[in-house]
């Protein structure tokens, strides 16, 4: 088959491996939120890239513990995949729609390197920003909310990524205290029982994150953003103790479907 055959339909591109299960969850949610007539052929063409060994941990880079920018590595992986489906000089092709399911990857120091490293390819690929899509989902689901709780990795917290976005959008941001931040980060990264180490989520990680979520609710959170793409593995429900949970992976999945073909969004 030629590139011309592939160009007839949109291609969804997942920049995965950051972490690996987050990419799987994005792929799963795309399937679950796509309208079909009941056949395999009704689903989107999709490329799921997962080259974890080539992409530095995002938190390590943000905290200055590594000099290898994950953004440039991801750009090279995406470039190699996308170029196989892009015909140079053919502007009639349907879009390649790209999403990267990692909150910390969207820190400006990483995201900026990624966009720059894509070079001219960024003119041919529609790149969605997961945090912006999550903010849209928050507004749609909880339009009257003003106090937003935030759970994230330490890297995302230190970057101010979510805090700055929410504050500039007129929200009051409720973050956990420093001790609880250490506990949240450990629940994600622990090599034996953390969310990156076990699937499904270990009871220890689930219990810890549920307890800290309750503390955010107790101080007035009207919605809580799960600001690490592994957190929904422990908190998969749409709400917790009556408070809406915003899952950025779900927001990204729905945005990718809508951008590719809005009629196919459930």
mmCIF file of C-alpha atoms in Angstrom:
data_model
loop_
_atom_site.group_PDB
_atom_site.id
_atom_site.type_symbol
_atom_site.label_atom_id
_atom_site.label_comp_id
_atom_site.label_asym_id
_atom_site.label_seq_id
_atom_site.Cartn_x
_atom_site.Cartn_y
_atom_site.Cartn_z
ATOM 1 C CA UNK A 1 0.000 0.000 0.000
ATOM 2 C CA UNK A 2 1.159 3.542 -0.752
ATOM 3 C CA UNK A 3 1.065 6.625 1.434
ATOM 4 C CA UNK A 4 -1.844 7.795 -0.727
ATOM 5 C CA UNK A 5 -3.990 4.971 0.650
ATOM 6 C CA UNK A 6 -3.187 5.910 4.237
ATOM 7 C CA UNK A 7 -3.842 9.597 3.531
ATOM 8 C CA UNK A 8 -7.546 8.969 2.961
ATOM 9 C CA UNK A 9 -8.268 8.864 6.700
ATOM 10 C CA UNK A 10 -6.943 10.655 9.772
ATOM 11 C CA UNK A 11 -4.204 8.972 11.753
ATOM 12 C CA UNK A 12 -4.050 9.313 15.525
ATOM 13 C CA UNK A 13 -0.520 9.267 16.905
ATOM 14 C CA UNK A 14 0.217 8.522 20.577
ATOM 15 C CA UNK A 15 3.609 9.635 21.855
ATOM 16 C CA UNK A 16 3.656 6.983 24.549
ATOM 17 C CA UNK A 17 6.149 5.389 26.902
ATOM 18 C CA UNK A 18 5.842 8.315 29.345
ATOM 19 C CA UNK A 19 4.933 6.111 31.250
ATOM 20 C CA UNK A 20 3.992 3.040 29.268
ATOM 21 C CA UNK A 21 0.680 2.341 30.999
ATOM 22 C CA UNK A 22 -0.457 5.942 30.444
ATOM 23 C CA UNK A 23 -0.076 5.357 26.707
ATOM 24 C CA UNK A 24 -2.094 2.166 26.987
ATOM 25 C CA UNK A 25 -4.813 4.036 28.883
ATOM 26 C CA UNK A 26 -4.950 6.753 26.229
ATOM 27 C CA UNK A 27 -5.246 4.127 23.500
ATOM 28 C CA UNK A 28 -7.986 2.368 25.482
ATOM 29 C CA UNK A 29 -9.932 5.581 26.088
ATOM 30 C CA UNK A 30 -9.741 6.512 22.405
ATOM 31 C CA UNK A 31 -11.349 3.188 21.540
ATOM 32 C CA UNK A 32 -13.968 3.533 24.281
ATOM 33 C CA UNK A 33 -14.967 7.046 23.193
ATOM 34 C CA UNK A 34 -15.120 6.408 19.433
ATOM 35 C CA UNK A 35 -18.511 6.017 17.778
ATOM 36 C CA UNK A 36 -18.614 2.979 15.481
ATOM 37 C CA UNK A 37 -21.134 0.824 13.666
ATOM 38 C CA UNK A 38 -19.785 -2.241 15.409
ATOM 39 C CA UNK A 39 -16.834 -3.211 13.224
ATOM 40 C CA UNK A 40 -13.057 -3.045 13.558
ATOM 41 C CA UNK A 41 -12.884 -0.950 10.414
ATOM 42 C CA UNK A 42 -14.902 1.877 11.995
ATOM 43 C CA UNK A 43 -12.071 2.699 14.396
ATOM 44 C CA UNK A 44 -9.347 5.250 13.732
ATOM 45 C CA UNK A 45 -6.026 4.361 12.216
ATOM 46 C CA UNK A 46 -3.667 4.770 15.158
ATOM 47 C CA UNK A 47 0.069 4.581 15.777
ATOM 48 C CA UNK A 48 1.063 4.005 19.404
ATOM 49 C CA UNK A 49 4.753 4.721 19.973
ATOM 50 C CA UNK A 50 6.314 3.488 23.223
ATOM 51 C CA UNK A 51 10.099 3.841 23.401
ATOM 52 C CA UNK A 52 10.495 4.295 27.152
ATOM 53 C CA UNK A 53 14.179 3.383 27.207
ATOM 54 C CA UNK A 54 14.990 6.318 24.918
ATOM 55 C CA UNK A 55 13.079 8.992 26.859
ATOM 56 C CA UNK A 56 14.466 10.358 30.128
ATOM 57 C CA UNK A 57 12.202 10.581 33.154
ATOM 58 C CA UNK A 58 10.459 13.922 32.932
ATOM 59 C CA UNK A 59 10.602 14.724 36.644
ATOM 60 C CA UNK A 60 14.344 14.035 36.771
ATOM 61 C CA UNK A 61 14.886 16.505 33.949
ATOM 62 C CA UNK A 62 12.672 19.209 35.453
ATOM 63 C CA UNK A 63 14.438 18.861 38.828
ATOM 64 C CA UNK A 64 17.869 19.137 37.205
ATOM 65 C CA UNK A 65 18.845 15.520 37.871
ATOM 66 C CA UNK A 66 19.438 14.783 34.169
ATOM 67 C CA UNK A 67 20.714 16.747 31.180
ATOM 68 C CA UNK A 68 18.873 14.643 28.587
ATOM 69 C CA UNK A 69 15.796 16.576 27.497
ATOM 70 C CA UNK A 70 12.886 14.145 26.949
ATOM 71 C CA UNK A 71 11.365 16.566 24.450
ATOM 72 C CA UNK A 72 14.044 16.206 21.804
ATOM 73 C CA UNK A 73 14.048 12.396 22.120
ATOM 74 C CA UNK A 74 10.271 12.208 21.727
ATOM 75 C CA UNK A 75 10.433 14.526 18.715
ATOM 76 C CA UNK A 76 12.865 12.207 16.942
ATOM 77 C CA UNK A 77 10.648 9.177 17.636
ATOM 78 C CA UNK A 78 7.533 10.997 16.406
ATOM 79 C CA UNK A 79 9.355 12.338 13.355
ATOM 80 C CA UNK A 80 10.497 8.890 12.254
ATOM 81 C CA UNK A 81 6.997 7.464 12.617
ATOM 82 C CA UNK A 82 5.086 10.347 11.049
ATOM 83 C CA UNK A 83 7.312 10.736 8.007
ATOM 84 C CA UNK A 84 6.303 7.289 6.859
ATOM 85 C CA UNK A 85 2.749 8.552 6.419
ATOM 86 C CA UNK A 86 3.338 12.101 5.149
ATOM 87 C CA UNK A 87 3.687 12.783 1.444
ATOM 88 C CA UNK A 88 5.833 15.833 0.925
ATOM 89 C CA UNK A 89 4.025 18.604 -0.914
ATOM 90 C CA UNK A 90 0.585 16.996 -0.580
ATOM 91 C CA UNK A 91 -1.607 19.335 1.465
ATOM 92 C CA UNK A 92 -4.778 17.364 0.732
ATOM 93 C CA UNK A 93 -4.018 14.658 3.269
ATOM 94 C CA UNK A 94 -6.240 14.189 6.272
ATOM 95 C CA UNK A 95 -4.527 15.110 9.524
ATOM 96 C CA UNK A 96 -2.148 13.264 11.751
ATOM 97 C CA UNK A 97 -3.364 14.128 15.261
ATOM 98 C CA UNK A 98 -0.783 13.799 18.032
ATOM 99 C CA UNK A 99 -1.192 13.553 21.799
ATOM 100 C CA UNK A 100 1.378 12.845 24.510
ATOM 101 C CA UNK A 101 -0.094 11.412 27.744
ATOM 102 C CA UNK A 102 2.287 12.851 30.329
ATOM 103 C CA UNK A 103 1.619 15.966 32.402
ATOM 104 C CA UNK A 104 5.262 16.719 33.220
ATOM 105 C CA UNK A 105 6.184 16.408 29.541
ATOM 106 C CA UNK A 106 4.151 19.583 29.025
ATOM 107 C CA UNK A 107 6.475 21.631 31.255
ATOM 108 C CA UNK A 108 7.732 24.473 29.026
ATOM 109 C CA UNK A 109 11.362 23.374 29.260
ATOM 110 C CA UNK A 110 10.407 19.974 27.776
ATOM 111 C CA UNK A 111 7.436 20.907 25.599
ATOM 112 C CA UNK A 112 9.311 23.784 23.996
ATOM 113 C CA UNK A 113 12.200 21.514 23.056
ATOM 114 C CA UNK A 114 9.773 18.966 21.627
ATOM 115 C CA UNK A 115 7.991 21.496 19.413
ATOM 116 C CA UNK A 116 11.231 23.069 18.214
ATOM 117 C CA UNK A 117 12.821 19.684 17.488
ATOM 118 C CA UNK A 118 9.908 18.632 15.277
ATOM 119 C CA UNK A 119 10.973 21.270 12.780
ATOM 120 C CA UNK A 120 8.838 21.525 9.654
ATOM 121 C CA UNK A 121 6.876 18.419 10.627
ATOM 122 C CA UNK A 122 4.821 20.505 13.047
ATOM 123 C CA UNK A 123 3.144 22.084 10.014
ATOM 124 C CA UNK A 124 1.808 18.654 8.998
ATOM 125 C CA UNK A 125 0.873 17.246 12.419
ATOM 126 C CA UNK A 126 -1.912 18.618 14.621
ATOM 127 C CA UNK A 127 -0.400 18.631 18.107
ATOM 128 C CA UNK A 128 -2.795 18.724 21.052
ATOM 129 C CA UNK A 129 -1.786 20.114 24.448
ATOM 130 C CA UNK A 130 -3.141 17.795 27.134
ATOM 131 C CA UNK A 131 -3.375 20.419 29.864
ATOM 132 C CA UNK A 132 -5.347 22.846 27.715
ATOM 133 C CA UNK A 133 -7.760 20.061 26.788
ATOM 134 C CA UNK A 134 -8.082 19.130 30.465
ATOM 135 C CA UNK A 135 -8.924 22.703 31.369
ATOM 136 C CA UNK A 136 -11.705 22.639 28.772
ATOM 137 C CA UNK A 137 -13.022 19.399 30.277
ATOM 138 C CA UNK A 138 -12.936 20.940 33.760
ATOM 139 C CA UNK A 139 -14.968 23.928 32.590
ATOM 140 C CA UNK A 140 -17.500 21.684 30.873
ATOM 141 C CA UNK A 141 -17.932 19.280 33.780
ATOM 142 C CA UNK A 142 -17.814 21.706 36.710
ATOM 143 C CA UNK A 143 -18.607 25.164 35.332
ATOM 144 C CA UNK A 144 -19.222 26.739 38.756
ATOM 145 C CA UNK A 145 -16.158 25.341 40.526
ATOM 146 C CA UNK A 146 -13.640 27.867 41.834
ATOM 147 C CA UNK A 147 -11.432 25.814 44.173
ATOM 148 C CA UNK A 148 -9.489 23.118 42.335
ATOM 149 C CA UNK A 149 -7.449 20.450 44.089
ATOM 150 C CA UNK A 150 -4.285 19.212 42.414
ATOM 151 C CA UNK A 151 -2.419 15.912 42.653
ATOM 152 C CA UNK A 152 0.768 15.511 40.624
ATOM 153 C CA UNK A 153 4.369 14.367 40.544
ATOM 154 C CA UNK A 154 6.914 16.548 42.287
ATOM 155 C CA UNK A 155 8.309 17.524 38.883
ATOM 156 C CA UNK A 156 4.964 18.847 37.697
ATOM 157 C CA UNK A 157 4.483 20.681 40.982
ATOM 158 C CA UNK A 158 7.956 22.247 40.916
ATOM 159 C CA UNK A 159 7.471 23.384 37.325
ATOM 160 C CA UNK A 160 4.329 25.300 38.339
ATOM 161 C CA UNK A 161 2.724 23.889 35.226
ATOM 162 C CA UNK A 162 -0.767 23.218 36.509
ATOM 163 C CA UNK A 163 -0.678 25.906 39.191
ATOM 164 C CA UNK A 164 0.095 28.681 36.716
ATOM 165 C CA UNK A 165 -2.487 27.496 34.192
ATOM 166 C CA UNK A 166 -5.259 27.253 36.776
ATOM 167 C CA UNK A 167 -4.396 30.497 38.534
ATOM 168 C CA UNK A 168 -4.320 32.398 35.244
ATOM 169 C CA UNK A 169 -7.778 30.966 34.542
ATOM 170 C CA UNK A 170 -9.160 32.505 37.769
ATOM 171 C CA UNK A 171 -9.169 29.318 39.855
ATOM 172 C CA UNK A 172 -7.954 28.974 43.428
ATOM 173 C CA UNK A 173 -5.484 26.083 43.459
ATOM 174 C CA UNK A 174 -5.385 23.742 46.446
ATOM 175 C CA UNK A 175 -2.174 21.724 46.649
ATOM 176 C CA UNK A 176 -1.171 19.109 49.200
ATOM 177 C CA UNK A 177 1.401 20.015 51.849
ATOM 178 C CA UNK A 178 5.057 19.128 51.322
ATOM 179 C CA UNK A 179 4.883 15.896 53.325
ATOM 180 C CA UNK A 180 1.849 14.683 51.412
ATOM 181 C CA UNK A 181 3.552 15.671 48.159
ATOM 182 C CA UNK A 182 6.363 13.282 49.042
ATOM 183 C CA UNK A 183 3.780 10.576 49.728
ATOM 184 C CA UNK A 184 1.994 11.189 46.413
ATOM 185 C CA UNK A 185 5.268 11.078 44.502
ATOM 186 C CA UNK A 186 6.275 7.854 46.240
ATOM 187 C CA UNK A 187 2.904 6.274 45.416
ATOM 188 C CA UNK A 188 3.644 6.958 41.754
ATOM 189 C CA UNK A 189 7.358 6.092 41.623
ATOM 190 C CA UNK A 190 8.032 3.426 44.280
ATOM 191 C CA UNK A 191 9.919 0.584 42.588
ATOM 192 C CA UNK A 192 7.922 -2.174 44.307
ATOM 193 C CA UNK A 193 4.363 -0.914 44.816
ATOM 194 C CA UNK A 194 4.095 2.430 43.001
ATOM 195 C CA UNK A 195 1.783 3.061 40.059
ATOM 196 C CA UNK A 196 4.671 2.936 37.588
ATOM 197 C CA UNK A 197 5.753 -0.449 38.989
ATOM 198 C CA UNK A 198 2.478 -2.375 39.283
ATOM 199 C CA UNK A 199 -0.605 -2.846 37.152
ATOM 200 C CA UNK A 200 -3.295 -2.943 38.315
ATOM 201 C CA UNK A 201 -2.574 -0.379 41.022
ATOM 202 C CA UNK A 202 -1.409 -1.876 44.307
ATOM 203 C CA UNK A 203 -3.741 -1.612 47.337
ATOM 204 C CA UNK A 204 -1.071 0.412 49.144
ATOM 205 C CA UNK A 205 -0.930 3.042 46.404
ATOM 206 C CA UNK A 206 -4.722 3.191 46.120
ATOM 207 C CA UNK A 207 -5.264 3.593 49.866
ATOM 208 C CA UNK A 208 -2.632 6.309 50.167
ATOM 209 C CA UNK A 209 -3.948 8.336 47.243
ATOM 210 C CA UNK A 210 -7.544 8.001 48.386
ATOM 211 C CA UNK A 211 -6.573 9.327 51.833
ATOM 212 C CA UNK A 212 -4.762 12.338 50.376
ATOM 213 C CA UNK A 213 -7.651 13.007 47.997
ATOM 214 C CA UNK A 214 -9.984 13.128 51.000
ATOM 215 C CA UNK A 215 -7.714 15.737 52.586
ATOM 216 C CA UNK A 216 -8.053 17.957 49.513
ATOM 217 C CA UNK A 217 -11.817 17.567 49.669
ATOM 218 C CA UNK A 218 -11.783 18.434 53.375
ATOM 219 C CA UNK A 219 -10.143 21.808 52.670
ATOM 220 C CA UNK A 220 -12.734 22.717 50.056
ATOM 221 C CA UNK A 221 -11.744 21.250 46.689
ATOM 222 C CA UNK A 222 -14.751 21.393 44.336
ATOM 223 C CA UNK A 223 -12.962 19.333 41.689
ATOM 224 C CA UNK A 224 -9.601 17.572 41.636
ATOM 225 C CA UNK A 225 -7.206 17.350 38.713
ATOM 226 C CA UNK A 226 -5.280 14.092 38.507
ATOM 227 C CA UNK A 227 -2.142 15.818 37.303
ATOM 228 C CA UNK A 228 -0.126 12.683 36.599
ATOM 229 C CA UNK A 229 -1.327 10.271 33.948
ATOM 230 C CA UNK A 230 -0.779 7.282 36.254
ATOM 231 C CA UNK A 231 -3.080 8.659 38.976
ATOM 232 C CA UNK A 232 -6.313 7.517 37.257
ATOM 233 C CA UNK A 233 -4.995 3.957 37.593
ATOM 234 C CA UNK A 234 -5.609 4.347 41.343
ATOM 235 C CA UNK A 235 -8.557 6.754 41.070
ATOM 236 C CA UNK A 236 -10.424 5.579 37.955
ATOM 237 C CA UNK A 237 -13.860 6.843 38.923
ATOM 238 C CA UNK A 238 -15.425 10.039 37.568
ATOM 239 C CA UNK A 239 -15.870 11.397 41.090
ATOM 240 C CA UNK A 240 -14.614 10.605 44.584
ATOM 241 C CA UNK A 241 -16.762 11.207 47.659
ATOM 242 C CA UNK A 242 -19.019 13.293 45.430
ATOM 243 C CA UNK A 243 -16.229 15.520 44.067
ATOM 244 C CA UNK A 244 -15.467 15.355 40.307
ATOM 245 C CA UNK A 245 -12.069 14.002 39.277
ATOM 246 C CA UNK A 246 -10.596 15.402 36.062
ATOM 247 C CA UNK A 247 -8.610 12.813 34.115
ATOM 248 C CA UNK A 248 -6.260 14.487 31.602
ATOM 249 C CA UNK A 249 -5.887 11.233 29.657
ATOM 250 C CA UNK A 250 -9.641 11.137 29.067
ATOM 251 C CA UNK A 251 -9.593 14.804 28.072
ATOM 252 C CA UNK A 252 -6.805 14.139 25.581
ATOM 253 C CA UNK A 253 -8.511 11.051 24.144
ATOM 254 C CA UNK A 254 -11.742 12.917 23.499
ATOM 255 C CA UNK A 255 -9.917 15.907 22.035
ATOM 256 C CA UNK A 256 -7.947 13.702 19.637
ATOM 257 C CA UNK A 257 -11.143 12.036 18.422
ATOM 258 C CA UNK A 258 -12.904 15.370 18.020
ATOM 259 C CA UNK A 259 -10.006 16.899 16.105
ATOM 260 C CA UNK A 260 -9.778 13.916 13.747
ATOM 261 C CA UNK A 261 -13.533 13.544 13.140
ATOM 262 C CA UNK A 262 -16.005 15.190 15.521
ATOM 263 C CA UNK A 263 -18.841 12.955 14.300
ATOM 264 C CA UNK A 264 -17.079 9.941 15.778
ATOM 265 C CA UNK A 265 -16.930 11.310 19.337
ATOM 266 C CA UNK A 266 -19.333 9.589 21.711
#
